[in-house]
XYZ file of C-alpha atoms in Angstrom:
485
model
C 95.864 20.386 -114.042
C 98.411 18.243 -115.861
C 96.453 15.303 -114.762
C 93.331 15.526 -115.349
C 93.517 14.366 -118.968
C 95.331 11.114 -117.730
C 93.117 10.146 -114.675
C 89.765 10.702 -117.548
C 91.375 8.333 -119.717
C 91.947 5.934 -117.080
C 88.267 6.015 -115.819
C 87.379 5.826 -119.529
C 89.003 2.778 -119.889
C 87.890 0.993 -116.959
C 84.499 1.890 -117.608
C 84.725 0.097 -121.382
C 86.021 -3.028 -119.401
C 83.541 -2.806 -116.586
C 80.591 -2.444 -119.135
C 81.923 -5.599 -121.757
C 82.690 -7.860 -118.530
C 79.139 -6.966 -117.215
C 77.433 -7.253 -120.610
C 79.612 -10.933 -120.677
C 78.018 -12.220 -116.965
C 74.351 -11.301 -118.392
C 74.708 -13.230 -121.576
C 76.732 -16.460 -119.726
C 73.855 -16.061 -117.018
C 70.853 -16.350 -120.078
C 72.672 -18.721 -121.802
C 73.044 -21.253 -118.873
C 69.699 -21.345 -117.558
C 68.628 -22.062 -121.126
C 70.876 -24.634 -121.437
C 70.162 -26.399 -118.185
C 66.742 -26.407 -119.208
C 66.835 -27.896 -122.173
C 69.095 -30.313 -120.786
C 66.892 -31.891 -118.176
C 64.092 -31.721 -120.392
C 65.902 -33.808 -123.146
C 68.142 -36.030 -121.074
C 71.057 -35.318 -123.540
C 74.306 -35.825 -121.297
C 75.740 -33.422 -124.235
C 73.407 -30.776 -123.318
C 74.462 -31.114 -119.801
C 78.035 -30.653 -120.523
C 77.350 -27.737 -122.365
C 75.536 -26.021 -119.574
C 78.162 -27.001 -117.093
C 80.472 -25.525 -119.394
C 78.272 -22.294 -119.894
C 78.117 -22.264 -116.109
C 81.841 -22.374 -115.378
C 81.975 -19.475 -117.912
C 79.470 -17.645 -116.009
C 81.576 -18.179 -112.910
C 84.436 -16.961 -114.896
C 82.722 -13.870 -116.359
C 81.666 -12.761 -112.913
C 85.269 -13.330 -111.463
C 86.481 -10.963 -114.452
C 83.772 -8.432 -113.802
C 84.967 -8.170 -110.218
C 88.945 -8.048 -111.387
C 88.474 -5.701 -114.495
C 87.130 -2.989 -111.137
C 90.255 -3.600 -109.036
C 92.716 -3.893 -111.384
C 92.281 -0.511 -112.695
C 93.007 1.049 -109.401
C 96.050 3.372 -109.171
C 99.460 2.222 -107.978
C 99.845 2.966 -104.018
C 102.651 2.599 -101.390
C 102.203 -0.799 -101.171
C 101.684 -1.788 -104.849
C 103.870 0.513 -106.866
C 103.021 -1.175 -110.228
C 99.615 -0.823 -109.582
C 96.726 -4.029 -109.379
C 97.078 -4.970 -113.076
C 98.495 -8.477 -112.069
C 94.822 -9.576 -110.443
C 93.907 -10.171 -114.087
C 96.873 -12.574 -114.463
C 95.391 -14.308 -111.518
C 92.040 -14.503 -112.481
C 93.073 -15.893 -115.922
C 94.620 -18.475 -113.713
C 91.942 -19.348 -111.364
C 89.573 -19.913 -114.654
C 91.955 -22.002 -116.091
C 92.298 -24.326 -113.226
C 88.049 -24.060 -113.271
C 87.835 -25.131 -117.067
C 90.588 -27.984 -116.351
C 87.979 -29.517 -113.463
C 85.062 -29.142 -115.420
C 86.735 -30.778 -118.426
C 88.055 -33.913 -116.018
C 84.415 -33.873 -114.838
C 82.359 -34.021 -118.462
C 85.140 -36.884 -119.416
C 84.453 -38.863 -116.772
C 80.571 -38.761 -116.994
C 80.924 -39.460 -120.605
C 83.143 -42.501 -120.537
C 81.097 -43.928 -117.673
C 78.217 -43.406 -119.522
C 79.872 -45.379 -122.953
C 81.171 -48.123 -120.716
C 77.520 -48.971 -119.055
C 76.219 -48.956 -122.635
C 73.472 -46.487 -120.888
C 70.489 -46.207 -123.377
C 70.117 -42.268 -124.098
C 66.156 -41.619 -123.592
C 66.078 -38.261 -125.371
C 62.745 -36.658 -126.130
C 62.917 -35.483 -129.678
C 62.372 -31.693 -129.412
C 63.338 -28.370 -131.947
C 64.117 -26.698 -128.799
C 67.791 -27.848 -128.153
C 68.744 -27.209 -131.586
C 67.486 -23.811 -131.351
C 68.938 -22.866 -127.663
C 72.509 -24.139 -129.245
C 71.958 -21.905 -132.444
C 70.841 -18.903 -129.998
C 74.059 -19.944 -128.114
C 76.324 -19.975 -130.704
C 74.883 -16.668 -131.825
C 75.224 -15.090 -128.601
C 78.949 -16.537 -128.028
C 79.887 -15.256 -131.290
C 78.465 -11.815 -130.656
C 80.357 -11.502 -126.952
C 83.264 -13.420 -128.131
C 84.009 -10.471 -130.668
C 83.413 -7.793 -128.226
C 85.492 -8.836 -125.387
C 88.092 -9.536 -127.904
C 88.191 -6.060 -129.119
C 87.848 -4.357 -125.720
C 90.642 -6.799 -124.723
C 93.070 -5.831 -127.640
C 92.316 -1.854 -126.838
C 92.825 -1.646 -123.166
C 95.387 -4.557 -122.809
C 93.419 -6.613 -120.492
C 94.358 -10.273 -119.868
C 91.101 -11.162 -117.920
C 88.938 -9.816 -120.749
C 90.975 -11.764 -123.203
C 90.673 -15.215 -121.373
C 86.706 -14.482 -121.558
C 86.964 -13.906 -125.044
C 89.044 -17.151 -125.621
C 86.378 -18.778 -123.369
C 83.578 -17.967 -125.069
C 85.152 -18.727 -128.875
C 85.143 -21.997 -127.389
C 81.401 -22.174 -126.738
C 80.986 -22.021 -130.342
C 82.758 -24.929 -131.198
C 81.299 -27.368 -128.353
C 78.126 -26.313 -129.109
C 78.610 -27.488 -132.658
C 79.775 -30.478 -131.384
C 76.807 -30.965 -129.136
C 74.425 -30.023 -131.523
C 76.058 -32.417 -134.170
C 76.075 -35.215 -131.176
C 72.129 -34.460 -130.297
C 71.456 -34.702 -134.415
C 72.955 -38.363 -134.418
C 71.285 -39.190 -131.382
C 68.007 -38.830 -132.998
C 68.897 -39.786 -136.067
C 70.065 -43.527 -134.355
C 67.018 -43.452 -132.271
C 64.657 -42.933 -135.137
C 66.485 -44.995 -137.566
C 67.301 -47.656 -135.254
C 70.742 -47.519 -135.483
C 72.441 -48.156 -131.951
C 76.012 -47.136 -132.887
C 74.652 -43.392 -133.256
C 73.151 -43.321 -129.894
C 76.850 -43.040 -128.573
C 77.213 -39.657 -130.718
C 76.207 -37.684 -127.539
C 78.863 -38.984 -124.894
C 81.322 -38.990 -127.717
C 79.923 -35.082 -128.364
C 80.725 -34.595 -124.726
C 84.226 -36.224 -124.836
C 84.585 -33.715 -127.779
C 83.685 -30.599 -125.477
C 86.348 -31.610 -122.515
C 89.000 -32.036 -125.144
C 88.292 -28.510 -126.287
C 88.193 -27.280 -123.302
C 91.686 -28.793 -122.469
C 93.197 -27.367 -125.456
C 92.033 -24.010 -125.018
C 92.850 -24.192 -121.389
C 96.456 -25.047 -122.367
C 96.885 -22.223 -124.495
C 95.377 -19.689 -121.402
C 97.291 -21.427 -118.743
C 100.806 -20.750 -121.287
C 99.709 -17.004 -121.385
C 98.818 -16.643 -117.994
C 101.944 -18.271 -116.650
C 104.478 -16.001 -118.912
C 102.329 -13.051 -117.881
C 102.997 -13.637 -114.087
C 106.671 -14.592 -114.901
C 106.694 -11.297 -116.489
C 107.848 -13.246 -119.824
C 108.475 -10.942 -122.698
C 108.057 -12.155 -126.054
C 111.003 -11.918 -128.385
C 109.375 -9.870 -131.076
C 108.089 -7.221 -128.866
C 112.335 -6.488 -127.613
C 113.094 -6.525 -131.283
C 110.211 -3.651 -132.248
C 111.319 -1.805 -129.223
C 114.991 -1.799 -130.477
C 114.096 -1.099 -134.127
C 111.940 1.823 -133.241
C 114.923 3.388 -130.927
C 117.274 3.440 -133.574
C 114.767 4.529 -136.403
C 113.577 7.343 -134.590
C 117.014 8.585 -132.560
C 118.559 8.716 -136.302
C 118.071 12.501 -136.141
C 119.469 12.870 -132.786
C 122.556 10.745 -132.490
C 124.026 9.497 -129.130
C 122.919 5.949 -128.259
C 125.800 3.801 -128.830
C 124.298 0.517 -127.804
C 121.349 -1.169 -126.108
C 122.594 -3.239 -123.356
C 119.290 -4.636 -122.003
C 115.780 -4.255 -122.803
C 113.207 -5.616 -119.877
C 109.559 -5.674 -120.337
C 107.118 -6.564 -117.805
C 103.177 -5.946 -117.971
C 100.703 -5.419 -115.194
C 97.525 -5.710 -116.662
C 96.986 -2.981 -119.688
C 100.317 -0.900 -118.419
C 103.779 -2.308 -119.615
C 107.037 -1.086 -117.687
C 110.126 -1.275 -119.790
C 114.118 -0.838 -118.063
C 116.200 0.006 -120.833
C 120.227 0.190 -120.122
C 122.050 2.409 -122.741
C 125.487 3.044 -123.997
C 126.416 6.809 -124.421
C 129.524 8.401 -125.047
C 131.061 9.239 -121.829
C 131.765 12.788 -122.715
C 128.193 13.765 -123.331
C 127.088 16.698 -120.730
C 124.202 15.832 -117.916
C 121.980 17.809 -120.397
C 122.366 16.305 -123.342
C 122.195 12.552 -121.940
C 118.783 13.867 -120.371
C 117.884 14.958 -123.820
C 118.782 11.620 -125.402
C 116.766 10.012 -122.402
C 113.435 12.008 -123.254
C 113.727 10.812 -126.774
C 114.408 7.277 -125.988
C 111.277 7.392 -123.683
C 109.189 8.600 -126.826
C 110.644 5.640 -129.164
C 109.460 3.374 -126.576
C 106.291 4.607 -126.045
C 105.457 4.565 -129.842
C 105.977 0.820 -129.584
C 103.880 0.755 -126.374
C 101.545 3.505 -125.891
C 101.644 4.832 -122.534
C 104.272 2.550 -121.418
C 106.470 3.454 -118.079
C 109.852 3.584 -118.808
C 113.064 3.762 -116.865
C 116.260 4.428 -118.489
C 120.215 3.732 -117.118
C 122.738 4.950 -118.954
C 125.914 3.670 -119.176
C 129.149 5.860 -119.638
C 130.680 4.562 -122.841
C 134.523 4.856 -124.439
C 133.774 5.572 -128.240
C 136.373 4.789 -130.880
C 136.240 8.560 -132.260
C 137.705 9.552 -128.484
C 140.952 12.152 -128.961
C 143.413 12.084 -126.401
C 141.511 15.207 -124.916
C 138.558 13.551 -124.933
C 140.156 10.551 -122.685
C 141.847 13.040 -120.362
C 138.445 15.234 -119.901
C 136.360 12.245 -119.244
C 138.886 10.663 -116.426
C 138.725 13.896 -114.548
C 134.700 14.295 -114.989
C 134.617 10.700 -113.609
C 136.427 12.000 -110.602
C 133.869 15.294 -110.956
C 136.756 17.596 -111.112
C 137.077 20.569 -113.621
C 140.176 20.937 -115.919
C 141.266 23.429 -118.459
C 143.972 24.729 -120.512
C 145.036 20.647 -121.540
C 147.503 20.596 -123.662
C 149.270 17.394 -125.598
C 152.582 17.359 -127.179
C 153.903 14.352 -128.787
C 157.550 13.298 -129.039
C 160.170 10.368 -128.497
C 156.966 8.199 -129.621
C 155.298 9.792 -125.831
C 152.418 11.813 -124.950
C 153.447 15.004 -122.559
C 150.701 16.384 -120.785
C 150.020 19.649 -119.411
C 146.800 20.693 -117.574
C 145.006 23.336 -115.162
C 143.149 21.644 -112.059
C 140.637 23.847 -110.378
C 139.919 23.039 -106.796
C 138.078 25.023 -103.888
C 140.233 28.238 -102.603
C 139.481 27.074 -99.168
C 141.241 23.641 -99.892
C 144.772 22.805 -98.231
C 147.652 22.506 -100.468
C 148.160 18.938 -99.142
C 144.441 17.932 -100.185
C 144.672 19.617 -103.634
C 148.156 17.844 -104.188
C 146.590 14.516 -103.114
C 143.949 14.869 -105.554
C 146.421 16.034 -108.273
C 148.481 13.255 -107.722
C 145.371 10.718 -107.877
C 144.077 12.329 -110.877
C 147.440 11.737 -112.900
C 147.522 8.207 -111.707
C 144.112 7.594 -113.242
C 144.987 9.418 -116.374
C 148.095 7.132 -116.792
C 146.280 3.949 -116.196
C 143.662 5.287 -118.683
C 145.864 6.495 -121.096
C 149.170 4.157 -121.101
C 150.945 6.480 -123.675
C 151.383 9.236 -121.247
C 155.255 9.651 -120.613
C 154.881 12.903 -118.605
C 151.929 14.315 -116.579
C 152.321 18.203 -115.450
C 148.918 19.430 -113.432
C 148.831 22.988 -112.436
C 146.799 23.772 -109.494
C 144.468 26.513 -109.687
C 142.033 28.067 -106.792
C 138.823 28.130 -107.999
C 136.630 31.212 -106.060
C 134.130 30.143 -103.846
C 132.688 33.297 -102.239
C 131.217 36.440 -104.661
C 133.868 38.942 -104.818
C 132.921 42.502 -103.311
C 133.937 44.320 -106.320
C 132.598 47.884 -107.265
C 132.144 49.655 -110.546
C 134.367 52.573 -111.131
C 134.449 55.224 -114.020
C 136.760 54.567 -117.098
C 138.850 57.304 -117.163
C 139.598 58.912 -120.704
C 143.225 58.119 -120.732
C 142.744 54.337 -119.908
C 140.336 53.704 -122.653
C 142.575 55.662 -125.181
C 145.475 53.946 -123.811
C 143.051 50.417 -124.199
C 142.011 51.579 -127.859
C 145.773 52.118 -128.875
C 146.837 48.600 -127.585
C 143.837 47.024 -129.647
C 145.524 48.765 -132.890
C 148.582 46.764 -132.731
C 146.315 43.588 -133.680
C 145.223 44.044 -137.295
C 142.240 41.092 -136.460
C 140.823 43.847 -133.952
C 137.902 45.768 -135.806
C 136.141 47.489 -132.522
C 136.535 47.456 -128.733
C 133.727 48.774 -127.242
C 131.516 48.082 -124.158
C 134.517 48.918 -121.462
C 133.840 48.927 -117.794
C 136.432 49.274 -115.037
C 136.038 47.470 -111.320
C 137.789 47.661 -108.081
C 138.517 45.089 -105.747
C 138.586 41.970 -107.986
C 140.575 39.228 -106.678
C 140.629 40.386 -102.983
C 142.781 43.211 -103.487
C 140.908 46.250 -102.460
C 142.907 48.572 -105.371
C 143.207 45.824 -108.091
C 141.669 46.857 -111.461
C 139.835 44.641 -113.650
C 138.806 45.966 -117.275
C 136.260 44.077 -119.266
C 135.240 45.001 -122.931
C 134.052 43.303 -126.197
C 136.014 43.271 -129.041
C 134.938 42.828 -132.886
C 136.978 40.090 -134.814
C 136.569 38.650 -138.153
C 133.634 35.743 -138.445
C 136.032 33.507 -139.884
C 138.698 33.717 -137.569
C 139.612 30.461 -135.895
C 139.072 30.018 -132.181
C 142.875 28.998 -132.211
C 143.737 32.475 -133.175
C 141.084 34.328 -131.301
C 142.580 33.006 -128.175
C 146.048 34.122 -128.857
C 144.779 37.491 -129.823
C 142.956 37.891 -126.538
C 145.848 36.702 -124.606
C 148.554 38.595 -126.363
C 146.161 41.804 -126.225
C 145.665 41.211 -122.241
C 149.457 40.541 -121.864
C 150.349 43.901 -123.979
C 148.041 45.965 -122.138
C 148.940 44.761 -118.536
C 152.826 45.878 -119.276
C 151.885 49.227 -119.523
C 149.392 49.039 -116.629
C 150.646 47.114 -113.763
C 147.686 48.398 -111.306
C 145.286 46.245 -114.077
C 145.240 42.409 -112.354
C 142.850 41.028 -115.372
C 141.367 42.168 -118.646
C 138.494 40.036 -119.520
C 137.445 40.214 -122.963
C 134.554 38.877 -124.462
C 135.134 38.659 -128.386
C 132.087 38.713 -130.991
C 132.093 38.518 -134.391
C 131.601 41.377 -137.331
C 128.472 40.041 -138.052
C 126.876 39.798 -134.422
C 128.144 43.475 -133.821
C 126.198 44.636 -137.239
C 122.743 43.363 -135.659
């Protein structure tokens, strides 16, 4: 269901391109036949060159029609980027054909001038009408092709639009050449008789000039060249759209390639190395959306490079080193005296791991941290076992005496406003008779977390002194306002 809109959009785009290409073929066929017939009736080499040029455009239009129908096929296992490059190949083929026709026309015109062939032209209004009709048709189809090419980002249709745009100028050149030739014959001005082959040379020059532009564009497309302004626009959109969601430190690399009407963008972004995986994914989605605002529908691949920031604290750097080795640490404390840093930390390892393995991991971690943070003088790591199995505990009813003692202990701490949701479980930590007490306590909203931790730790220690059968007191702190909801 989610793919239906995209599939429908692709079908609509393909239909629009095919319709424009088919209309171009029919128009090229009609104009070519008219020009050829007029050239045969008048004997004009300029008109013959125009019919040859239109014939080339007819071939190019037919190639374009086949190309646009094949290039919109979806990607498959062998063509992971789709078939869009066929449009660039089609443009390359058209460029080669146009170069060949330009050279042929130029040679014919030069031979006519060198041999001083007399131009036996039949004075008629038809060549002028055909040329005017050709110019009108070329203006219409060039505009239509250019519009569809811009909407669908089609190289093949843009090449056709370029070809038919040149037809306007070449037809105008032939029109002028015929007019001069007829004028020379009527007013007995021999010099004007060369206007027709000169017009043919002008047509050849126009073809070569436009073909050069088309060839450069086609080569750039085949070589995946990216216009600098496109990369600059993507960079600007990235930083502008992500101001509200900071997290990108730098844009290391932007690579853009185009296959037909589809863009493929590879980005390498520098992100703070202490970001969570979820946050990195959020930034990646935001960056993808930013690129697609510049290049709608682009396929975006983002590579994130963890980067140290200038604002990192010693704690951030220590945790970054542990995260790089996929290790969990907690209760990190750092002291500074004698111009040196002294670090203590707790390292979590699986409970099934041997002491030798755990110690080797801790030693390697400490070595990495000293190398990353040269200011560390001493580093003490407390190794803890991280439970790997689910404990088989059983909930037991809380005795009235235990609850009373728990509330009396809470009264020793003025910050504790309330204690509630008291539950007891037996069998925690693998010992059958061990008891764990779980409870919620209410504290002032503005109490700093450092003091919250101190209250919780002191509360647990005080209670366990008088109740040695309790192995652990697990306390969840709540703000006073939350307790009122």
